[in-house]
Amino acid sequence: MSGQFETTFEVDRPVAAVFDYLADGRNDPQFSPRVQRIERVPDSPTTVGTVFRSTVKDAGMKSAREFRITELQAPSRIRWAEGSKNSVTADEGGYDLEPLDDGRTRVHLYNVLEGHGVGKLLVGLAVAAARKDAPAFGERIRTAAEAAIAPR
């Protein structure tokens, strides 16, 4: 069983800067409190094939996560796939970025969550929780990106 959550939000920064910010997964702890630690492998600019390894804390339990960048089309598209062997994984996800006339950026985020083993019983709850939090998650990304990227 799988399910998808998504959200769309606007960032008051130019599309190229927002793309660069989101493509560097090391920024994730700025907007995702569940991310305890993250590293980029190799430690060089993000390209297709770059891996982000993290430790996350969900429902009081820590787990190791590994995401590989599968597509990178500056400044409009970022895709990833989780290679971790956890009970619930984001088998695919991504950002679509669109420049707006006023120099802002519209961002669409999605993740497809998949259950494995006992996770097949839990994935429905995980998807429901992610869908409920999606607007707030978008707001956390917007706030973090605007704080990290200098105004134009």
Short mmCIF file of C-alpha atoms in Angstrom, two decimals:
data_model
loop_
_atom_site.label_atom_id
_atom_site.label_comp_id
_atom_site.label_asym_id
_atom_site.label_seq_id
_atom_site.Cartn_x
_atom_site.Cartn_y
_atom_site.Cartn_z
CA MET A 1 0.00 0.00 0.00
CA SER A 2 1.18 3.52 -0.74
CA GLY A 3 -0.11 7.05 -0.62
CA GLN A 4 0.93 10.53 -1.62
CA PHE A 5 0.98 13.85 0.14
CA GLU A 6 1.65 17.19 -1.46
CA THR A 7 1.59 20.90 -0.87
CA THR A 8 2.09 24.08 -2.88
CA PHE A 9 3.42 27.33 -1.44
CA GLU A 10 5.15 30.54 -2.54
CA VAL A 11 8.57 31.80 -1.51
CA ASP A 12 9.44 35.49 -1.76
CA ARG A 13 12.76 34.79 -3.44
CA PRO A 14 13.86 34.22 -7.08
CA VAL A 15 13.45 30.74 -8.52
CA ALA A 16 17.19 30.08 -9.07
CA ALA A 17 18.00 30.86 -5.43
CA VAL A 18 15.11 28.72 -4.14
CA PHE A 19 16.21 25.87 -6.41
CA ASP A 20 19.78 26.03 -5.08
CA TYR A 21 18.51 26.10 -1.49
CA LEU A 22 16.22 23.08 -1.94
CA ALA A 23 18.74 21.09 -4.01
CA ASP A 24 21.12 21.15 -1.05
CA GLY A 25 19.44 18.62 1.24
CA ARG A 26 21.77 19.69 4.05
CA ASN A 27 19.30 22.56 4.51
CA ASP A 28 16.50 20.13 5.47
CA PRO A 29 17.05 20.46 9.26
CA GLN A 30 16.18 24.17 8.93
CA PHE A 31 12.56 23.24 8.13
CA SER A 32 12.18 19.60 9.15
CA PRO A 33 12.63 19.11 12.90
CA ARG A 34 12.59 15.33 12.44
CA VAL A 35 16.00 15.49 10.69
CA GLN A 36 18.64 15.10 13.42
CA ARG A 37 21.71 14.88 11.15
CA ILE A 38 22.34 14.92 7.40
CA GLU A 39 25.33 14.63 5.07
CA ARG A 40 25.83 14.88 1.31
CA VAL A 41 27.80 12.13 -0.46
CA PRO A 42 29.97 13.09 -2.17
CA ASP A 43 30.50 16.39 -0.37
CA SER A 44 30.34 18.42 -3.57
CA PRO A 45 27.58 20.31 -5.38
CA THR A 46 24.36 18.32 -5.79
CA THR A 47 24.00 16.45 -9.08
CA VAL A 48 22.00 13.45 -10.28
CA GLY A 49 23.27 10.54 -8.20
CA THR A 50 24.13 12.61 -5.11
CA VAL A 51 23.06 10.84 -1.92
CA PHE A 52 21.85 12.49 1.26
CA ARG A 53 22.22 10.30 4.36
CA SER A 54 20.34 11.35 7.46
CA THR A 55 19.22 10.31 10.89
CA VAL A 56 15.59 11.19 11.55
CA LYS A 57 13.35 10.89 14.56
CA ASP A 58 9.73 9.88 13.97
CA ALA A 59 7.31 9.02 16.76
CA GLY A 60 10.20 8.94 19.22
CA MET A 61 12.22 6.43 17.17
CA LYS A 62 15.43 7.20 15.28
CA SER A 63 16.11 5.71 11.87
CA ALA A 64 18.71 6.04 9.13
CA ARG A 65 17.52 7.41 5.78
CA GLU A 66 19.20 7.61 2.42
CA PHE A 67 17.86 9.64 -0.51
CA ARG A 68 19.38 9.69 -4.00
CA ILE A 69 18.82 12.59 -6.39
CA THR A 70 17.30 11.04 -9.52
CA GLU A 71 16.62 14.19 -11.56
CA LEU A 72 17.86 17.76 -11.37
CA GLN A 73 16.71 20.34 -13.92
CA ALA A 74 17.72 23.81 -12.78
CA PRO A 75 15.83 25.87 -11.88
CA SER A 76 12.53 24.01 -12.10
CA ARG A 77 12.67 20.34 -11.07
CA ILE A 78 14.22 18.18 -8.34
CA ARG A 79 13.43 14.48 -7.89
CA TRP A 80 14.60 11.92 -5.35
CA ALA A 81 14.08 8.31 -4.32
CA GLU A 82 14.64 6.80 -0.91
CA GLY A 83 16.94 3.79 -0.83
CA SER A 84 16.51 3.09 2.89
CA LYS A 85 15.12 -0.18 4.19
CA ASN A 86 12.61 1.22 6.70
CA SER A 87 9.01 0.24 7.32
CA VAL A 88 7.71 3.38 5.58
CA THR A 89 9.77 5.09 2.88
CA ALA A 90 9.39 7.93 0.39
CA ASP A 91 9.91 5.86 -2.72
CA GLU A 92 9.69 8.98 -4.84
CA GLY A 93 9.33 12.67 -4.25
CA GLY A 94 10.21 16.02 -5.62
CA TYR A 95 9.90 19.74 -5.99
CA ASP A 96 8.55 21.59 -8.99
CA LEU A 97 9.45 25.28 -9.02
CA GLU A 98 7.82 28.00 -11.09
CA PRO A 99 8.96 31.63 -11.33
CA LEU A 100 6.21 34.18 -10.74
CA ASP A 101 6.05 37.60 -12.41
CA ASP A 102 6.89 39.46 -9.20
CA GLY A 103 10.16 37.60 -8.57
CA ARG A 104 8.59 35.09 -6.20
CA THR A 105 8.66 31.31 -6.66
CA ARG A 106 5.79 28.84 -6.53
CA VAL A 107 6.93 25.48 -5.13
CA HIS A 108 5.03 22.22 -5.38
CA LEU A 109 6.31 19.41 -3.14
CA TYR A 110 5.17 15.80 -3.19
CA ASN A 111 6.23 12.48 -1.66
CA VAL A 112 4.88 9.00 -2.35
CA LEU A 113 5.06 6.95 0.85
CA GLU A 114 5.31 3.18 0.60
CA GLY A 115 4.92 0.59 3.35
CA HIS A 116 7.23 -2.41 3.64
CA GLY A 117 6.70 -5.38 5.96
CA VAL A 118 4.88 -4.14 9.07
CA GLY A 119 4.97 -0.70 7.43
CA LYS A 120 2.15 -1.84 5.15
CA LEU A 121 -0.05 -1.56 8.23
CA LEU A 122 1.39 1.83 9.21
CA VAL A 123 1.63 3.63 5.87
CA GLY A 124 -2.01 4.78 5.96
CA LEU A 125 -1.40 6.52 9.28
CA ALA A 126 1.85 8.02 7.99
CA VAL A 127 0.16 9.35 4.85
CA ALA A 128 -2.74 10.80 6.87
CA ALA A 129 -0.33 12.54 9.25
CA ALA A 130 1.79 13.86 6.36
CA ARG A 131 -1.27 15.18 4.52
CA LYS A 132 -2.49 16.92 7.67
CA ASP A 133 0.93 18.53 8.21
CA ALA A 134 1.58 19.34 4.53
CA PRO A 135 0.41 23.01 4.62
CA ALA A 136 2.46 23.66 7.80
CA PHE A 137 5.44 21.84 6.25
CA GLY A 138 5.23 24.13 3.21
CA GLU A 139 5.10 27.13 5.53
CA ARG A 140 8.21 25.89 7.40
CA ILE A 141 10.07 25.52 4.10
CA ARG A 142 8.98 29.00 2.99
CA THR A 143 10.05 30.58 6.27
CA ALA A 144 13.44 28.79 6.28
CA ALA A 145 14.17 29.59 2.63
CA GLU A 146 13.31 33.28 3.06
CA ALA A 147 15.54 33.43 6.17
CA ALA A 148 18.45 31.71 4.39
CA ILE A 149 18.27 33.49 1.02
CA ALA A 150 19.03 37.22 0.90
CA PRO A 151 16.13 39.35 -0.37
CA ARG A 152 16.45 40.56 -3.95
#
